[in-house]
XYZ file of C-alpha atoms in Angstrom:
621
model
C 133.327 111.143 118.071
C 134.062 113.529 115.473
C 130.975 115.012 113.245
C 131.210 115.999 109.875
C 129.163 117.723 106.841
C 127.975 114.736 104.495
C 125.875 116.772 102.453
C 121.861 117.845 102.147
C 118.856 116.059 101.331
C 115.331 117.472 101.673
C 114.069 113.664 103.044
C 115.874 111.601 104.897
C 114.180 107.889 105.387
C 115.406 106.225 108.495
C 115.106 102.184 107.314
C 114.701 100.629 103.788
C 112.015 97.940 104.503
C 108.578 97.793 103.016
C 107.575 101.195 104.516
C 111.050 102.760 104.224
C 110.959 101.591 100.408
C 107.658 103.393 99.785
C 108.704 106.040 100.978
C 111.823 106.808 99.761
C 110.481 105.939 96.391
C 107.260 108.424 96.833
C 109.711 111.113 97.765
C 111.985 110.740 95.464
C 109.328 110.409 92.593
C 107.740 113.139 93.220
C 111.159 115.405 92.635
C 112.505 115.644 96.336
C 116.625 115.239 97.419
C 116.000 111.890 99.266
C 118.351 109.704 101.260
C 117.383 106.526 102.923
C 119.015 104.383 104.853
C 119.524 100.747 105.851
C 121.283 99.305 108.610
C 122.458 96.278 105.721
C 122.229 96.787 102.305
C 121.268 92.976 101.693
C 118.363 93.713 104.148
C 116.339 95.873 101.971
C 112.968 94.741 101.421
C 113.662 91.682 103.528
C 110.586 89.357 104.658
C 111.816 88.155 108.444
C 108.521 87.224 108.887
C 106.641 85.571 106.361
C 107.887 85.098 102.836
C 104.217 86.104 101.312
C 102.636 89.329 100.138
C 98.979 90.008 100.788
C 96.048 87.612 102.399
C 92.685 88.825 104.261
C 92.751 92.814 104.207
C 95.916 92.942 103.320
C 95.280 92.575 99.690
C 93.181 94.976 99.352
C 96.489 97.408 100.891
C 98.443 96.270 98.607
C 95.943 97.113 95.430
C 94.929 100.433 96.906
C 98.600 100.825 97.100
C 99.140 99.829 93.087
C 96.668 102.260 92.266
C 98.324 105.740 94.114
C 101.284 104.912 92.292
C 102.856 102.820 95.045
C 105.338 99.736 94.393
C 104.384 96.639 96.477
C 101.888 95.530 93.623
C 104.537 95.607 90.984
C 107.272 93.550 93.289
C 105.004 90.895 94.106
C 103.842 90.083 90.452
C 107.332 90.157 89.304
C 108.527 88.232 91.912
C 105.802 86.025 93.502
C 105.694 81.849 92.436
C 101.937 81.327 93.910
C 98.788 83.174 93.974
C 95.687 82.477 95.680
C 92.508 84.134 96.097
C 91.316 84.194 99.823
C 87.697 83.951 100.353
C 86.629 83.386 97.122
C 83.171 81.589 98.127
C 82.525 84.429 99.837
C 81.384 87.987 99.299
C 83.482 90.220 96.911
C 83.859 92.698 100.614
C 86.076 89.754 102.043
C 88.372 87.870 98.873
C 91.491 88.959 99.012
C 94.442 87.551 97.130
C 97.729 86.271 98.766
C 100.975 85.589 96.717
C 103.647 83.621 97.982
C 106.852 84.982 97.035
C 110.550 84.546 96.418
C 112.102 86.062 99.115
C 115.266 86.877 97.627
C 113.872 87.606 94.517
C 111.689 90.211 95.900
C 114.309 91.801 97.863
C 116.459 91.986 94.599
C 113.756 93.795 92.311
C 113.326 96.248 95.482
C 117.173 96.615 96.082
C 117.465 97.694 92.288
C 114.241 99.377 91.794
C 115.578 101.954 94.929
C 119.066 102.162 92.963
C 117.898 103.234 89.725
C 115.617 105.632 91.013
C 116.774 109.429 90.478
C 116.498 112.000 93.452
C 116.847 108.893 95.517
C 120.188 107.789 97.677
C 120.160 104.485 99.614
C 122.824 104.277 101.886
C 124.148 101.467 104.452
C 124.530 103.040 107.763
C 122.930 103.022 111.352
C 121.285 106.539 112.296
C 121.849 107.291 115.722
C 120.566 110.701 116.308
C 118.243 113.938 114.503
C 118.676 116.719 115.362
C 116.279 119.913 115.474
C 116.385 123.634 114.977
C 113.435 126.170 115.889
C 111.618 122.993 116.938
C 111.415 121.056 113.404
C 113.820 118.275 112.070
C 117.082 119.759 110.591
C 119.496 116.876 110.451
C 119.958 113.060 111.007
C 123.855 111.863 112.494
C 125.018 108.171 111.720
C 127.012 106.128 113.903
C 129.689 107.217 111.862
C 129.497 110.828 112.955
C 127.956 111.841 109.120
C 125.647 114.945 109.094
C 122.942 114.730 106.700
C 120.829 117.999 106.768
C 117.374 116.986 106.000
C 113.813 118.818 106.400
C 112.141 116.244 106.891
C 112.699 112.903 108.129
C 110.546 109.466 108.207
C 110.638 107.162 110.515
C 110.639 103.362 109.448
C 112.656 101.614 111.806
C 110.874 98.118 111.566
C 111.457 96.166 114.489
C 115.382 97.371 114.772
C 115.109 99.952 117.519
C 116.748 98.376 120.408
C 115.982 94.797 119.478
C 116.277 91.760 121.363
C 115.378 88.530 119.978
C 114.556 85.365 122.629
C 114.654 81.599 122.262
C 113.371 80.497 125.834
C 116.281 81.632 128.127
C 118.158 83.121 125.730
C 118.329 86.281 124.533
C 120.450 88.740 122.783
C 120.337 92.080 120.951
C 119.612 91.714 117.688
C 117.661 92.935 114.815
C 115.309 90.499 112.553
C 117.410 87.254 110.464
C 120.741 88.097 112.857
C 120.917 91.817 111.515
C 122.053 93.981 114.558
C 119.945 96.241 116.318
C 119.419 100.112 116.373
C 120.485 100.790 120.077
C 120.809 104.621 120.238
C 118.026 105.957 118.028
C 115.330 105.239 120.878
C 117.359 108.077 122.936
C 116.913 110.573 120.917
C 113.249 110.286 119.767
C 112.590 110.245 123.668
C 114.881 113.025 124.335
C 112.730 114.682 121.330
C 109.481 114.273 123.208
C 108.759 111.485 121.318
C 107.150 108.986 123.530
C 108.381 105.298 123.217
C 106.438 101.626 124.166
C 107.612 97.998 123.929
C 105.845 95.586 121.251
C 106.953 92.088 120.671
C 106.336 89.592 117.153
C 107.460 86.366 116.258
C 109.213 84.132 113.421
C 108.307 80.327 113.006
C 111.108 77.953 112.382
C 112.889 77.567 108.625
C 113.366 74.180 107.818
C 115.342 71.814 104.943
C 112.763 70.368 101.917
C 114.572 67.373 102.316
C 114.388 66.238 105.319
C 110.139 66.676 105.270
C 107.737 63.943 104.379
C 105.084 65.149 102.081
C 103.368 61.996 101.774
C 101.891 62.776 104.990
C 100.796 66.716 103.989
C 98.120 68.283 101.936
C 98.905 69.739 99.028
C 97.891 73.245 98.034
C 98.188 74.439 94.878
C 97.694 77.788 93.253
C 94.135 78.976 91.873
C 93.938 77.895 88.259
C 93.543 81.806 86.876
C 95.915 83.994 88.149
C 94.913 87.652 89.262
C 97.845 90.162 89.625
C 98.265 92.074 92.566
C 99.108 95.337 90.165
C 96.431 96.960 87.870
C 98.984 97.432 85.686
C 100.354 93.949 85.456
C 99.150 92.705 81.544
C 101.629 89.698 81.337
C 100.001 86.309 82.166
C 101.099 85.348 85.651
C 102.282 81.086 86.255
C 102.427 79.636 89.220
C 105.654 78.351 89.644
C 105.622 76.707 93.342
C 103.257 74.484 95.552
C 102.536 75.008 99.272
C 101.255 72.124 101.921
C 99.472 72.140 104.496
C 99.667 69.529 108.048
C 98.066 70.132 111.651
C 99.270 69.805 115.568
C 98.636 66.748 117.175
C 97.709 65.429 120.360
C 101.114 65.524 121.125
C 102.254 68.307 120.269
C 99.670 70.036 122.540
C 101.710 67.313 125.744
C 104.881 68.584 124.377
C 103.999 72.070 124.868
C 102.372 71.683 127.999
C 105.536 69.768 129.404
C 107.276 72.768 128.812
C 105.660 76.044 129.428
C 107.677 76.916 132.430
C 110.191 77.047 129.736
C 108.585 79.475 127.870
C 109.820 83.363 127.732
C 106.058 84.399 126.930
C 105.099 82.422 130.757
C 108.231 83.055 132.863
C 108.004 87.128 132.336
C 111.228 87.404 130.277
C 109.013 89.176 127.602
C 108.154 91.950 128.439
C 106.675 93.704 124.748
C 103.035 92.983 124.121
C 102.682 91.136 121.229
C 99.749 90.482 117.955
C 96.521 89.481 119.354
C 95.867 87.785 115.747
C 99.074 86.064 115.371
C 99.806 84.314 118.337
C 102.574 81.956 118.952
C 101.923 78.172 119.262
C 102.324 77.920 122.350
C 100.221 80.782 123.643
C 97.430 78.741 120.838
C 97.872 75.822 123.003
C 96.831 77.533 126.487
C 94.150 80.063 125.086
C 92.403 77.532 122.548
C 92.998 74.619 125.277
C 90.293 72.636 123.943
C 90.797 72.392 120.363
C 91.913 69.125 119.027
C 94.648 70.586 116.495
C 96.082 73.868 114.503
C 96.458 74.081 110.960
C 100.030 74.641 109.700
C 101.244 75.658 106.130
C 104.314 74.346 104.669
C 105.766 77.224 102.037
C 108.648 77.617 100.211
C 111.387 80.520 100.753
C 112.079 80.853 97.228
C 112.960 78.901 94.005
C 116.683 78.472 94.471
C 116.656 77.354 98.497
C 115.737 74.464 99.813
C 114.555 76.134 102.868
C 110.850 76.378 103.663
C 108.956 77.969 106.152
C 106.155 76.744 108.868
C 103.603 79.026 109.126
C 101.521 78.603 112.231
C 104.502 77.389 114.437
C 105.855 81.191 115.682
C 107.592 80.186 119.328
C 110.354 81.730 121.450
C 110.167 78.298 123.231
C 113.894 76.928 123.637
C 115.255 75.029 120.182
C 115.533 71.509 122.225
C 111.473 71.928 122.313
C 111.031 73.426 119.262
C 112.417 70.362 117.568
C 110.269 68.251 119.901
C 107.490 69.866 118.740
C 107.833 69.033 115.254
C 108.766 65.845 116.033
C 105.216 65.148 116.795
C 103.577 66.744 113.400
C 102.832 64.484 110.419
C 105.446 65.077 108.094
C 107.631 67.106 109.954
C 108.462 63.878 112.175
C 112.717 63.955 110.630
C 112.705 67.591 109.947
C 115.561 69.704 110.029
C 115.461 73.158 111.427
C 117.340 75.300 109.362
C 116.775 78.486 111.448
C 115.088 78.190 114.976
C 111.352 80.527 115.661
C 112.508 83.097 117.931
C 110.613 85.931 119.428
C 112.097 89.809 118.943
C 110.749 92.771 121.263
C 111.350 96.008 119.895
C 110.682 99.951 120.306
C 108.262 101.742 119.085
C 106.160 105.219 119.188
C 102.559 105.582 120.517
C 101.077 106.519 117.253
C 98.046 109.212 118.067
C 101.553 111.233 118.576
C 100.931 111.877 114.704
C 98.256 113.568 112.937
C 96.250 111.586 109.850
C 99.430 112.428 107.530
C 101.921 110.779 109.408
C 103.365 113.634 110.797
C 104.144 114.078 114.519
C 102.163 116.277 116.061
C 104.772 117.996 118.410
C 107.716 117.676 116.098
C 107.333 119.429 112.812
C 109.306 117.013 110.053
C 109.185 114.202 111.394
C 106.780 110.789 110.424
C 106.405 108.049 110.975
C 105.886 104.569 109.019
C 104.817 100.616 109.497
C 106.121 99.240 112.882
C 107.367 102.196 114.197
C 103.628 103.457 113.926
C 102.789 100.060 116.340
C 101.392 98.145 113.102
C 102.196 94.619 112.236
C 102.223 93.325 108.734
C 104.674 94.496 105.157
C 101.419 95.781 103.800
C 100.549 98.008 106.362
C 103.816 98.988 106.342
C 104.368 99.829 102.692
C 101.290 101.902 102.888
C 102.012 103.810 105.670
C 105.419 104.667 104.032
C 103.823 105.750 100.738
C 101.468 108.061 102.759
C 104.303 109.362 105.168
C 106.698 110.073 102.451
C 103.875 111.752 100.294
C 102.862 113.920 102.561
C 106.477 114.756 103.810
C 107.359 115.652 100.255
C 103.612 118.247 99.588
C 104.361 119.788 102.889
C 107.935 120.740 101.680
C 106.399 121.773 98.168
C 104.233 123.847 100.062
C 101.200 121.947 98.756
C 97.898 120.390 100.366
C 98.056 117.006 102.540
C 96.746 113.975 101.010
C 94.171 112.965 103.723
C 92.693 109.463 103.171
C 89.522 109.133 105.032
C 87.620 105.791 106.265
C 85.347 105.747 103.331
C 87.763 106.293 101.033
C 89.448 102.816 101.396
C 91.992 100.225 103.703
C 94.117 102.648 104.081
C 92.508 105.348 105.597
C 90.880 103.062 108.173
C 94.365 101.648 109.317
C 95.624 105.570 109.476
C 92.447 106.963 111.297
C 92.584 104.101 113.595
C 96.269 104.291 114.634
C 96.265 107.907 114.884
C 92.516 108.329 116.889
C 92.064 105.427 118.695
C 95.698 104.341 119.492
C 96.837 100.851 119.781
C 98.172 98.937 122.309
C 99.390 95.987 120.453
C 100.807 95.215 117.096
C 97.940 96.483 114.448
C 96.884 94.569 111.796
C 94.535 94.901 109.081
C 91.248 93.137 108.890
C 88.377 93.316 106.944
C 85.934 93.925 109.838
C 88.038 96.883 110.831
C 86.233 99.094 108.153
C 82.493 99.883 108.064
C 82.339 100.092 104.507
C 83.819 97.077 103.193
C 81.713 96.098 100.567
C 82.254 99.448 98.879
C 85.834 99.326 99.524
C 86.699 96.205 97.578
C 89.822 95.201 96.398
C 88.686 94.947 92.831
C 87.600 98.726 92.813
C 90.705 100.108 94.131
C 91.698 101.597 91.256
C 88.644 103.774 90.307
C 88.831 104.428 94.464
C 92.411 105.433 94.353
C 93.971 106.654 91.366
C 92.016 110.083 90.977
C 94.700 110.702 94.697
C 97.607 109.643 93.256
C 97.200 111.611 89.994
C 96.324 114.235 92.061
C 99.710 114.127 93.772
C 101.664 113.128 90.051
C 102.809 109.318 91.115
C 99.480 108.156 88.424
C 100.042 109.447 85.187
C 97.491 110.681 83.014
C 97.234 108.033 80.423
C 96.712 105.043 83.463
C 94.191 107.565 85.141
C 92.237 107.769 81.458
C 92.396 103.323 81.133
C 90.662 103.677 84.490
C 88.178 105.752 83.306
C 87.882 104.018 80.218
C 87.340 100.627 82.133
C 84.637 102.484 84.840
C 82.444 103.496 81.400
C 82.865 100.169 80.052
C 81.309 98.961 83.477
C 78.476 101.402 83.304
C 77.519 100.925 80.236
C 77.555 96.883 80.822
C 75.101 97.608 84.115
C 72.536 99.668 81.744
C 72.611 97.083 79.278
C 71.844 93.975 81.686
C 69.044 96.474 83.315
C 67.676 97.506 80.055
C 67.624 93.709 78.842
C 64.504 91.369 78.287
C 64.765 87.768 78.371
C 62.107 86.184 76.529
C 60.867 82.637 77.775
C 62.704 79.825 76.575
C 63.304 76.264 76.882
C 67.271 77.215 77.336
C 66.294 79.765 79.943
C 63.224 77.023 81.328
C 66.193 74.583 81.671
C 68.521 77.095 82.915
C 66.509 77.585 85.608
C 65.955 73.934 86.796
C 69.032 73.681 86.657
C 69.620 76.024 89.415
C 66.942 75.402 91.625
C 65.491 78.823 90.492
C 61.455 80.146 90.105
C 60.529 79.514 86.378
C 58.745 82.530 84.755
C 56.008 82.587 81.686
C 56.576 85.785 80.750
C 60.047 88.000 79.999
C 62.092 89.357 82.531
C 64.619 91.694 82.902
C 68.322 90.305 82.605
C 68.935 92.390 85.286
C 66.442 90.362 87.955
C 68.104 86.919 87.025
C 71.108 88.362 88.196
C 70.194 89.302 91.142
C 68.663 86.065 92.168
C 71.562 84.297 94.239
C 71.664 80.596 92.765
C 72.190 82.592 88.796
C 75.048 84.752 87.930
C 76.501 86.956 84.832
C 78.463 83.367 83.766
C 75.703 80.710 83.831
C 73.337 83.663 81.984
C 75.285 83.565 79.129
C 73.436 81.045 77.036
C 70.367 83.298 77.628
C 72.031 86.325 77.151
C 72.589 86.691 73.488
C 73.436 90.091 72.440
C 76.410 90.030 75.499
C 79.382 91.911 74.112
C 83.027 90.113 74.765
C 84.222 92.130 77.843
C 87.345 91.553 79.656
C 86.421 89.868 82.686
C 87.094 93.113 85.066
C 84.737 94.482 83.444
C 81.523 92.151 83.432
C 82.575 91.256 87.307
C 82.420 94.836 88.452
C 79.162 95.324 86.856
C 77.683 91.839 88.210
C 78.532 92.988 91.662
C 77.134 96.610 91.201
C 73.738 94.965 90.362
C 74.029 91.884 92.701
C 74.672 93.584 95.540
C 73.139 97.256 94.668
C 70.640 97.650 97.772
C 73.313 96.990 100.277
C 75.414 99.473 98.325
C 73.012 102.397 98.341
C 73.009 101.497 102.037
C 76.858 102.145 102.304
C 76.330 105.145 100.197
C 74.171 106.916 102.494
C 76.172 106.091 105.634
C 79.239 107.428 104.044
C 77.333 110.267 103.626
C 76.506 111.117 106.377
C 79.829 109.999 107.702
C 81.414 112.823 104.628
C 79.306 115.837 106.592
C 80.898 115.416 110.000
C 84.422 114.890 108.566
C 83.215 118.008 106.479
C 83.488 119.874 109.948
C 86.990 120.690 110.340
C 88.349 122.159 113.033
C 90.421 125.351 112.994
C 94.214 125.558 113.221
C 95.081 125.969 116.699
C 91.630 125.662 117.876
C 90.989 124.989 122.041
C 89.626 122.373 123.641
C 89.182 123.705 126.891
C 85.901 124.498 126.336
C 83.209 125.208 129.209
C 80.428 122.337 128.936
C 83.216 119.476 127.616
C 84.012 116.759 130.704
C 87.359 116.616 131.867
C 88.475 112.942 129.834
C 87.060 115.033 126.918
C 89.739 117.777 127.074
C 92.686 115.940 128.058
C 92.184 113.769 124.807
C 91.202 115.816 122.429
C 93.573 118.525 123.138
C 96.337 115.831 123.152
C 95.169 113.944 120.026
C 94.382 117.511 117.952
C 90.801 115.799 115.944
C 91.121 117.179 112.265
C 87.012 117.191 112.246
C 84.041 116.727 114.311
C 84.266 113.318 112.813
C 87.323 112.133 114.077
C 86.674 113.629 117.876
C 83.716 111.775 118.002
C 85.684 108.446 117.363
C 88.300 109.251 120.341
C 87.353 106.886 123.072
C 86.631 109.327 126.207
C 84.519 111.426 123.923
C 80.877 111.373 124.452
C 78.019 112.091 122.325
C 77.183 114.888 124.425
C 80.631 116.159 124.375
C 80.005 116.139 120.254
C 77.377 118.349 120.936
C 79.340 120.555 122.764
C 81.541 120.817 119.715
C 79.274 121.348 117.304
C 77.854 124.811 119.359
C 81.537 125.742 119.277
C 82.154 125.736 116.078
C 78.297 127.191 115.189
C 76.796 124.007 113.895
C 73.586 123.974 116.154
């Protein structure tokens, strides 16, 4: 095959899903020649998966996201037709808000969105090979034989590299929704250095609104007040669809049963290890063997289809007992399968290969992004590409990293976790994952994140002064309540029965009501006369600074002392063969390169006493 010049880029973004997107738009924002490329044009931003943004974690990505500048937030609230707040009898640390969305609406918005952009390319071709000079990425190579000299390039290959999608004893190469798969791209990142594992998701079945019975489902609408998944969003939000909900049977559970020598995920055929947290229904059925049923959720695809999707029912069983599973669940008894759940193994890189930027630590130039990275999930991805292509673009500037550390929100937790501890199945994003939840809410993302991506120039000035402007609002709405008397009343006497609260003779501060669990900022209203009228983001951030300030301070002072070990950086090129450190010790941390005392002491292998060890090296004790 002939080669031949196609021109020079500084970036080059290998894929043009949600973490391609990010970053091609981050790189391109922020004034860099960038080129990105999609193996279909019609692919970009597609949902294969799920058509959803958001849900438990995951929203609070996608906000942290809005506020560095990122563009998830913005797609979903212009393209989204049902919100719902997860959670929301819960603890502010855990809501998090899940849109359904038009799936070809959203890919649309992020089609154009990546055309109009300037210093940004998108091009529909397969790249095969990069290429390296001095040891540092120099140049990608489509199928095509086109030579695009980069210096830099970003990874974000989705589940594409060498893909292979199953339906029981069939199987075939093939990228996600009957896309073909990247076959030769695997070569070269191994030939690179790069080293390579096997991971393996699935897809529930698609099928026709007509054929369904929705007598027999339960419906579940929208919440009644919308909140936007973008900061920025000011335009009322509708909902403008309705999703349902139905459950396994009895049968179902015999069906599957009947069949599992059928199944690719029993007989060995799959060989990729796939999400502990999203299993298929059929593994459900033989790990949860006792429970009676599983919940499934009926959602549409879009406005203008008629398709809709089964959430809950992922399966690479074959399609004969796929449709004899539905069969069996109320509602779905006449359904017609549209598209079939099939399971698709693909490549992907062992991701402590990169360093807490997203840049491989053996390969100068080259990052990595979303599924590539071993993560499951479009939010995960999306920020993964924003931080890869971010840092891929102040490295070429000649500029500072933007490091994101586990107190400052999601996202650094996801990034310290792939790139310390490792993975060794598809990651995904959970509130429990991060030790400091309850400061890093998804309401507070802004004031969290924006100061970064000013920092970088993807926030401009006037949004970073609104959040500002909003944060003093807040502050001055906690002294207020605090600095508030509430004289005895018969409102406030009856207010109180009302809620099963302790009466009171005397005044007491505003302040203490609110913190007593069965009141709140709303019902305190007819007590609270001088209130000023406050947009509601306002008087809710300040109700949960006083509700919950003890367990704050709490998460203050661990973070902390959390900030003074990650304080304790490491110098470039600094050894680990150090006399005193155990033999595990050394082989991880000089493969894994710790940034700071911090992060070595989260490596599993390293021992407390091998943190002491460290700290005498560098002159800490």
């Amino acid at each position: 095959m002939m080669r031949y010049d196609a021109g020079n880029y500084d970036i080059a973004v290998i894929g043009a899903g949600h973490a391609g997107i990010e970053a091609a738009l981050a790189a391109a924002r922020l004034g860099l020649r960038t080129i990105c490329f999609t193996i279909n044009l019609d692919a970009v931003g597609n949902m294969p998966c799920n058509p959803a943004i958001g849900g438990t974690a995951k929203g609070h990505l996608v906000r942290e996201l809005d506020a560095l500048g990122g563009e998830m937030g913005r797609a979903a609230d212009a393209t989204c037709i049902q919100y719902r707040m997860l959670n929301s009898s819960k603890g502010p640390a855990v809501r998090s808000l899940r849109a359904q969305a038009d799936r070809a609406a959203y890919r649309l918005y992020m089609k154009g969105v990546l055309e109009r952009q300037e210093n940004l390319t998108l091009k529909q071709a397969e790249v095969t090979d990069i290429l390296t000079e001095d040891g540092h990425v120099s140049a990608v190579v489509t199928r095509i034989g086109a030579v695009y000299r980069v210096r830099a390039a970003v990874v974000a290959t989705g589940t594409y590299l060498r893909g292979r999608v199953i339906i029981g004893d069939v199987s075939y190469e093939s990228g996600p929704d009957g896309m073909h798969a990247v076959t030769a791209l695997t070569e070269s990142l191994e030939k690179l250095g790069v080293r390579m594992r096997r991971f393996k998701t699935g897809t529930p079945p698609r099928i026709n609104r007509r054929t369904v019975d929705f007598s027999h489902l339960e419906l579940q609408p929208g919440d009644g007040e919308i909140e936007p998944f973008s900061f920025e969003t000011v335009t009322p939000l509708e909902n403008r669809a309705v999703c349902y909900m139905t459950h396994t049977t009895q049968q179902t559970k015999e069906v599957i049963r009947a069949n599992l020598s059928r199944s690719p995920l029993y007989s060995g055929d799959i060989e990729g290890i796939g999400p502990r947290y999203c299993p298929s229904i059929e593994d459900k059925i033989v790990r949860f063997a006792d429970k009676e049923r599983h919940t499934l959720f009926i959602e549409p695809m879009g406005l203008d289809t008629e398709e809709l999707y089964v959430q809950g029912l992922s399966s690479s069983m074959p399609e004969d007992v796929q449709l004899a599973m539905m069969r069996t669940v109320p509602g779905l008894e006449h359904a017609e399968a549209m598209r079939p759940a099939y399971a698709i193994e693909y490549d992907c890189a062992d991701p402590t290969q990169f360093d807490a930027t997203l840049e491989c630590l053996t390969l100068p130039g080259l990052y990595g992004a979303g599924q590539f990275n071993g993560t499951s999930g479009y939010e995960e991805a999306a920020v993964q590409g924003y931080m890869a292509g971010v840092n891929a673009s102040l490295k070429l500037r000649g500029e500072p990293p933007l490091v994101l550390d586990r107190a400052d929100g999601y996202i650094g937790t996801l990034i310290d976790d792939l790139v310390t501890k490792g993975t060794n199945e598809p990651y995904r994003m959970m509130t429990s994952r991060s030790e400091y939840r309850l400061l890093l809410r998804q309401d507070n993302a802004d004031i969290r994140m924006c100061k970064y991506g000013r920092r970088v120039g993807l926030v401009s000035q006037e949004r970073y002064d609104r959040v500002l402007a909003k944060y003093q609002a807040v502050d001055a709405e906690i002294a207020r309540i605090e600095r508030t008397t509430i004289a005895p009343s018969d409102t406030l006497a009856d207010l109180l029965a009302s809620r099963k609260s302790a009466q009171t003779d005397t005044g007491v501060k505003l302040g203490a009501l609110l913190r007593r669990p069965e009141l709140d900022y709303t019902a305190l209203a007819c007590v609270d006369t001088e209130r000023p009228v406050l947009p509601k983001v306002v008087w809710e951030a300040a109700e949960i600074a006083i509700r919950y300030e003890g367990y704050l301070k709490r998460q203050e002072a661990a973070v902390k002392t959390f900030r003074k070990l990650e304080g304790r950086l490491f110098p470039e090129g600094f050894d680990f063969n150090l006399p005193g450190l155990r033999m595990e010790a050394r082989q991880k941390l000089s493969k894994l390169k710790p940034r700071s005392i911090g992060q070595a002491a989260r490596i599993s292998g390293v021992s407390p006493a091998d943190v002491t060890v460290l700290m005498i090296a560098l002159g800490l004790r």
